């Protein structure tokens, strides 16, 4: 029998292995980025709700909404579920039914795909400016509710996108904070010359993989879009056996270390996956069949255990999050200044994948995660996602597998960085993102809501909507062979 | 460059090409099936709502529900949408939030996979008995709300299914009649000896493909489960170029005619698809981004233009459908007799795929279809699905491409049969299912809501939930190389 040919590593894989861009070195980028951060005259300050303009609390329901009926609103929900256990609670949630665009333009320079990124201020970012996609716009932005000008490069993504489609998928955001929110994640490849506006720059994927190791440089929107890039041509996928039998491997002149080699096999090897595609689908289907969730909208002023004062709407435990109002002043935005609500988080959460080599191939321990905001009941998330870790540990309700991350041995940490969630909605919401390896996966008891999957399997699911959650997509974006 | 190997035709493909089963010939099956139909003493008769037992109309809302709160209920919805055009309407709809099981056991005899099928009565079937999956059970069935005995073979599908998983996916049903209904479609392959109970028999896939040409033999539940069978190993998919260059092809000793050859290439050829996977995903994503649907539950007695008398709830035009009550008497069911509501359809609808060879490969014209009951806005449906064709033609609102089916030239008809929809909910609801070929696809103007796809591409999407709608799945089940 003839072994299937090893798939041609995709040119995006080459970009992911390229640390020197055609335009900027990492040092030059950091200098440029720091200058952008310093130069812009932004100011964000918390204000009392009484000072918020164009936003109103409904007199009857207490729901918070924009006068135009656009952007987003905050109301309450009552949740009853049997997954992962019998639970019921009430909470405020952001309702943003419109589908926005998160779009990145890619173009080849010196044979290597580069990505057009933007240094962009968002009021909730702890450092204000982070690196965002080429276009990051809600429907209210591009239908000009603000009456500002259309964002740069909008025309590339409007209607049928211009250029060759690399990625174009609806992807969910935090289902514990948003009700049914998804954004259109797009990457288009162009060949024409385009103008590079101020605050924009071209970077290779490898450069961004390096920048993801810095705290709070690459924003959430960039991470979710970049996570969708495929490195193996699906019509040419082989069994990767040649890669498997080799003791080590060189990719585009870069020697992989043991972990990187195992990660590469996890991308291309289709014959040493612990679970077949059909078995993963069956697992997911069975959990969805079992899972019952009832989410009922309720008035914001009727949400149990949540209270409102002049400055915030908060949980009586002072945990989870609160809703605040801010005033933003800037000279670099579609409109010169505005006020808006934000969801404020009190502590840095932890999000981590436990990984292990199984059959010589790196596997990721995926959790089937339920949140009230997902469109289709459950999505696949990292091993641990917890926004209130300290509190959960104190109250002895820390999620399973937490111990691998909370006191991780340095030698097992494959990735660790503090990254921000969407600064247009969240105020100082950060998570510590980690990838931690264990060499003894056999000793673990894997409960029904968890499953081992390879990198390649996760990338198969990411092609479709309602599978890989935003936290898992961030960690996938952070995977690197550098 | 070495061409990728032609994929090994899967053993299910061999089953699909096998007309002689290990147990029954087609004639013997038909004799057995007719005997089953004759022997059972069933009676179904319409009764006034006042005679319905254990079902109640809520005094305030007029909603129809079972006393246990289980099974299903009927209420109203108000729908506002901008897709495919600005539309709003109100209608009754079936709410059945529980996920049932449609499961088929497959086992190899004489080297060929056979499928364990059941001759089963459903009150709404025009001919009462049709061929159903091994197990066809709502959650209310298997949690024994009827207090009857558990259905045969239930133990194979309970919890983690026994045997090797072939298919295990949630698939939607008629989104114009059900709100968010999906069933778990499962096929498991076993090797052990199992008892074949009365009313069950083993058939090859080829035998069922032949039986699908008969009106009303293979029920909807069988069709949807069988449609999920994959014929190409996804990890071994090549470019099919060897098949493509051959002027004709033999599959397991069967010579394919020109249409069958084109259909086979449509299954295996990955290089001559009109649209890349990424472009189809992008098209679907763009339509979902554009599509706004608002579905609001309303009381059944407040649904505009719908009225209730002693015997039915009906639309004032006397079109669409009505809700009736029936009494069922039988000696062959978990419970001896019962009454229940059914949705009655007045006329036979039409459901058809327009197909055409493009680049030598058969393509199917797929419509992105919105119905209020789909979980994720739109699904991929056949070119035409219309339950009220005569009426729509008279009122000059017939859907696009109808003319290809309504007065199809005999020489272009590749498939045509009248098949029933789910007889447990629908009373005498039949559609004429057609596949019609055009040899001049270039002359067609394809609007934005339609796209050409291959058989292989549809089978890629069918692996996932919320893509291929129930009408398309029936036609996919009908595709045959015999």
XYZ file of N, CA and C in Angstrom, chain A residues 28-166:
417
model
N 11.079 47.031 15.623
C 10.512 48.207 14.938
C 9.006 48.284 15.159
N 8.343 47.114 15.109
C 6.904 47.133 15.358
C 6.612 47.677 16.744
N 7.350 47.181 17.743
C 7.077 47.589 19.130
C 7.295 49.091 19.312
N 8.304 49.614 18.634
C 8.547 51.061 18.702
C 7.379 51.824 18.072
N 6.944 51.329 16.896
C 5.806 51.945 16.190
C 4.555 51.882 17.055
N 4.312 50.710 17.634
C 3.115 50.463 18.428
C 3.101 51.345 19.680
N 4.266 51.440 20.331
C 4.349 52.270 21.540
C 4.146 53.745 21.215
N 4.643 54.121 20.061
C 4.453 55.508 19.635
C 2.969 55.793 19.393
N 2.300 54.867 18.729
C 0.861 55.033 18.488
C 0.119 55.149 19.817
N 0.501 54.318 20.754
C -0.172 54.321 22.058
C 0.027 55.658 22.766
N 1.263 56.203 22.662
C 1.565 57.461 23.349
C 0.922 58.660 22.675
N 0.965 58.641 21.322
C 0.599 59.841 20.573
C -0.881 60.195 20.616
N -1.706 59.184 20.744
C -3.129 59.467 20.664
C -3.606 60.077 21.971
N -4.459 61.076 21.852
C -4.927 61.749 23.064
C -6.303 61.219 23.455
N -6.276 60.121 24.155
C -7.515 59.511 24.610
C -7.697 59.768 26.083
N -8.949 59.767 26.482
C -9.240 59.790 27.908
C -10.514 59.001 28.133
N -10.448 58.088 29.073
C -11.620 57.288 29.433
C -11.816 57.438 30.927
N -12.992 57.917 31.325
C -13.221 57.994 32.779
C -14.635 57.523 33.104
N -14.728 56.885 34.250
C -16.036 56.411 34.688
C -16.898 57.597 35.081
N -18.172 57.538 34.703
C -19.115 58.612 35.036
C -20.339 57.988 35.695
N -21.117 58.789 36.432
C -22.360 58.227 36.970
C -23.351 57.990 35.820
N -24.255 57.057 36.040
C -25.250 56.761 35.002
C -26.017 58.022 34.592
N -26.163 58.958 35.534
C -26.949 60.171 35.226
C -26.296 61.012 34.134
N -24.995 60.817 33.903
C -24.268 61.618 32.912
C -24.157 60.922 31.549
N -24.709 59.717 31.445
C -24.561 58.999 30.180
C -25.522 59.594 29.149
N -24.996 59.862 27.949
C -25.793 60.511 26.902
C -26.249 59.493 25.871
N -27.436 59.678 25.388
C -28.014 58.828 24.343
C -28.273 57.398 24.787
N -27.960 57.082 26.019
C -28.289 55.767 26.576
C -29.315 55.969 27.675
N -30.303 55.063 27.766
C -31.389 55.233 28.716
C -31.717 53.944 29.454
N -32.071 54.090 30.719
C -32.667 52.972 31.446
C -34.177 53.040 31.240
N -34.752 51.960 30.733
C -36.205 51.933 30.552
C -36.889 52.051 31.914
N -37.906 52.905 31.984
C -38.540 53.201 33.284
C -39.187 51.971 33.898
N -39.742 51.110 33.065
C -40.435 49.929 33.584
C -39.489 48.766 33.862
N -38.658 48.453 32.879
C -37.825 47.238 32.989
C -36.457 47.512 33.587
N -36.027 48.760 33.546
C -34.668 49.065 33.959
C -33.628 48.655 32.938
N -34.062 48.130 31.769
C -33.097 47.728 30.735
C -32.357 48.948 30.194
N -31.100 48.743 29.869
C -30.241 49.823 29.394
C -30.121 49.712 27.872
N -30.437 50.792 27.156
C -30.401 50.724 25.699
C -30.005 52.063 25.106
N -29.538 52.031 23.851
C -29.193 53.247 23.144
C -30.459 53.863 22.555
N -30.482 55.176 22.498
C -31.676 55.884 22.027
C -32.073 55.464 20.619
N -31.088 55.091 19.797
C -31.361 54.708 18.410
C -31.960 53.307 18.316
N -31.896 52.554 19.431
C -32.289 51.149 19.374
C -31.182 50.288 18.778
N -30.052 50.901 18.427
C -28.949 50.157 17.790
C -27.868 49.816 18.815
N -26.684 49.500 18.315
C -25.553 49.061 19.154
C -25.947 47.837 19.985
N -26.112 48.011 21.260
C -26.454 46.855 22.086
C -27.332 47.317 23.224
N -27.879 46.380 23.960
C -28.635 46.735 25.155
C -28.260 45.749 26.251
N -28.614 46.097 27.473
C -28.359 45.196 28.599
C -29.694 44.902 29.266
N -30.028 43.625 29.353
C -31.226 43.245 30.090
C -30.890 42.045 30.971
N -31.896 41.455 31.589
C -31.647 40.310 32.451
C -32.064 39.012 31.789
N -31.516 37.918 32.260
C -32.010 36.595 31.860
C -32.107 35.711 33.098
N -33.057 34.796 33.002
C -33.185 33.741 34.004
C -32.812 32.448 33.291
N -31.897 31.695 33.870
C -31.358 30.494 33.223
C -31.670 29.276 34.067
N -32.192 28.243 33.425
C -32.369 26.936 34.072
C -31.741 25.911 33.149
N -30.909 25.052 33.714
C -30.264 24.052 32.865
C -30.010 22.775 33.644
N -29.775 21.694 32.911
C -29.380 20.424 33.539
C -27.933 20.068 33.176
N -27.224 21.027 32.506
C -25.857 20.734 32.075
C -24.936 21.858 32.487
N -23.783 21.590 33.070
C -23.270 20.252 33.407
C -23.938 19.641 34.632
N -24.750 20.440 35.340
C -25.493 19.918 36.489
C -26.787 20.717 36.574
N -27.693 20.304 37.424
C -28.927 21.071 37.611
C -28.573 22.425 38.226
N -28.832 23.481 37.496
C -28.449 24.817 37.936
C -29.527 25.800 37.511
N -29.674 26.856 38.291
C -30.497 27.972 37.825
C -29.958 29.255 38.433
N -29.978 30.303 37.649
C -29.506 31.594 38.131
C -30.082 32.716 37.274
N -29.870 33.937 37.757
C -30.266 35.118 36.985
C -29.043 36.016 36.823
N -28.987 36.740 35.751
C -27.841 37.625 35.510
C -28.193 38.670 34.461
N -27.470 39.798 34.456
C -27.582 40.723 33.331
C -26.815 40.153 32.138
N -27.210 40.525 30.936
C -26.520 40.047 29.737
C -26.610 41.107 28.646
N -25.609 41.119 27.775
C -25.609 42.059 26.651
C -26.345 41.432 25.476
N -27.284 42.175 24.944
C -28.003 41.708 23.760
C -27.529 42.532 22.572
N -26.913 41.882 21.617
C -26.394 42.584 20.446
C -26.685 41.712 19.239
N -27.946 41.749 18.791
C -28.335 40.794 17.748
C -27.656 41.037 16.401
N -27.110 42.224 16.178
C -26.515 42.470 14.865
C -25.184 41.748 14.720
N -24.890 41.364 13.504
C -23.642 40.668 13.195
C -22.645 41.668 12.632
N -21.545 41.887 13.350
C -20.516 42.813 12.894
C -19.484 42.119 12.023
N -18.527 42.895 11.562
C -17.467 42.356 10.712
C -16.128 42.492 11.417
N -15.384 41.382 11.486
C -13.986 41.407 11.900
C -13.203 40.895 10.695
N -12.569 41.824 9.984
C -11.962 41.443 8.703
C -10.483 41.771 8.636
N -9.716 40.848 8.081
C -8.290 41.086 7.882
C -7.953 40.899 6.406
N -7.184 41.847 5.867
C -6.673 41.732 4.498
C -5.287 41.106 4.565
N -5.037 40.113 3.714
C -3.711 39.523 3.637
C -3.173 39.681 2.215
N -1.875 39.875 2.115
C -1.228 40.064 0.825
C 0.194 39.537 0.929
N 0.675 38.971 -0.182
C 2.006 38.365 -0.175
C 3.081 39.394 -0.535
N 4.060 39.519 0.324
C 5.254 40.334 0.063
C 6.466 39.425 0.214
N 7.392 39.497 -0.730
C 8.580 38.627 -0.705
C 8.186 37.157 -0.538
N 7.057 36.786 -1.143
C 6.635 35.386 -1.107
C 5.942 34.952 0.172
N 5.799 35.842 1.118
C 5.227 35.489 2.428
C 3.947 36.296 2.668
N 2.838 35.625 3.009
C 1.617 36.376 3.336
C 1.827 37.271 4.575
N 1.437 38.523 4.411
C 1.425 39.482 5.528
C -0.026 39.884 5.786
N -0.275 40.388 6.959
C -1.627 40.716 7.380
C -1.684 42.193 7.769
N -2.728 42.865 7.302
C -2.844 44.301 7.546
C -3.550 44.538 8.884
N -2.802 45.030 9.841
C -3.311 45.174 11.206
C -3.366 46.654 11.586
N -4.170 46.943 12.593
C -4.448 48.323 12.962
C -4.214 48.544 14.461
N -3.466 49.589 14.780
C -3.350 49.982 16.190
C -4.618 50.766 16.525
N -5.417 50.235 17.428
C -6.764 50.790 17.620
C -7.081 50.937 19.104
N -7.660 52.069 19.431
C -8.063 52.333 20.808
C -9.459 51.754 21.049
N -9.608 51.095 22.168
C -10.948 50.737 22.639
C -11.026 51.160 24.094
N -12.158 51.749 24.506
C -12.218 52.362 25.835
C -12.012 51.382 26.982
N -12.354 50.116 26.779
C -12.239 49.171 27.879
C -10.865 48.548 28.013
N -9.981 48.751 27.017
C -8.647 48.159 27.102
C -7.848 48.787 28.232
N -7.191 47.951 28.991
C -6.420 48.429 30.133
C -5.288 49.335 29.668
N -4.791 49.078 28.446
C -3.738 49.910 27.849
C -4.260 50.699 26.638
N -5.555 50.821 26.538
C -6.264 51.564 25.490
C -5.995 51.060 24.080
N -4.724 51.140 23.609
C -4.457 50.756 22.212
C -3.976 49.315 22.143
N -4.626 48.527 21.267
C -4.140 47.176 20.981
C -4.202 46.949 19.473
N -3.654 45.844 19.037
C -3.603 45.565 17.604
C -4.879 44.830 17.189
N -5.594 45.436 16.266
C -6.900 44.917 15.881
C -6.888 44.531 14.401
N -7.945 43.852 13.947
C -8.020 43.494 12.516
C -8.041 44.742 11.621
N -7.880 44.528 10.327
C -7.976 45.613 9.351
C -9.282 46.381 9.539
N -10.361 45.626 9.688
C -11.674 46.234 9.897
C -12.332 45.580 11.105
N -12.849 46.403 11.953
C -13.541 45.911 13.154
C -14.739 46.821 13.313
N -15.890 46.361 12.860
C -17.041 47.263 12.798
C -18.333 46.541 13.101
N -19.142 47.122 13.956
C -20.490 46.609 14.171
C -21.363 47.104 13.021
N -22.514 46.466 12.873
C -23.431 46.906 11.819
C -23.852 48.354 12.070
N -23.994 48.719 13.335
C -24.335 50.112 13.637
C -23.230 51.053 13.172
N -21.962 50.617 13.233
C -20.867 51.416 12.673
C -21.049 51.609 11.182
N -21.182 50.494 10.470
C -21.151 50.654 9.025
C -22.480 51.059 8.424
N -23.554 50.992 9.200
C -24.770 51.658 8.732
C -24.838 53.078 9.297
N -23.739 53.502 9.924
C -23.499 54.904 10.267
C -24.500 55.513 11.237
N -24.821 54.734 12.272
C -25.690 55.282 13.320
C -24.986 56.459 14.009
N -23.659 56.307 14.103
C -22.865 57.390 14.693
C -22.830 58.637 13.806
N -23.256 58.482 12.567
C -23.153 59.545 11.556
C -21.694 59.956 11.337
N -20.785 59.090 11.671
C -19.368 59.335 11.384
C -19.041 58.841 9.993
N -17.744 58.868 9.641
C -17.367 58.353 8.321
C -17.182 56.837 8.381
N -17.300 56.209 7.216
C -17.137 54.757 7.162
C -15.714 54.389 7.536
N -15.527 53.277 8.225
C -14.160 52.906 8.601
C -13.313 52.551 7.367
N -12.012 52.710 7.491
C -11.074 52.349 6.427
C -11.250 50.888 6.013
N -11.100 50.662 4.730
C -11.115 49.307 4.130
C -12.479 48.626 4.212
N -13.480 49.360 4.653
C -14.820 48.772 4.741
C -15.260 48.193 3.400
N -14.881 48.894 2.303
C -15.343 48.492 0.973
C -14.850 47.105 0.559
N -13.772 46.613 1.159
C -13.274 45.281 0.805
C -14.168 44.163 1.345
N -14.917 44.483 2.387
C -15.674 43.442 3.079
C -17.184 43.571 2.900
N -17.605 44.670 2.305
C -19.025 44.940 2.135
C -19.612 43.962 1.109
N -20.818 43.446 1.380
C -21.477 42.556 0.429
C -20.613 41.350 0.142
N -20.413 41.021 -1.121
C -19.498 39.937 -1.477
C -18.088 40.460 -1.306
N -17.296 39.857 -0.423
C -15.947 40.390 -0.185
C -15.100 40.376 -1.459
N -14.242 41.371 -1.603
C -13.294 41.437 -2.717
C -12.092 40.571 -2.385
N -11.503 39.940 -3.416
C -10.319 39.113 -3.196
C -10.696 37.667 -2.975
N -9.684 36.847 -2.717
C -9.907 35.422 -2.508
C -10.235 35.176 -1.039
N -11.322 34.437 -0.817
C -11.761 34.183 0.556
C -10.839 33.153 1.210
N -10.266 33.506 2.328
C -9.457 32.560 3.101
C -10.282 32.024 4.274
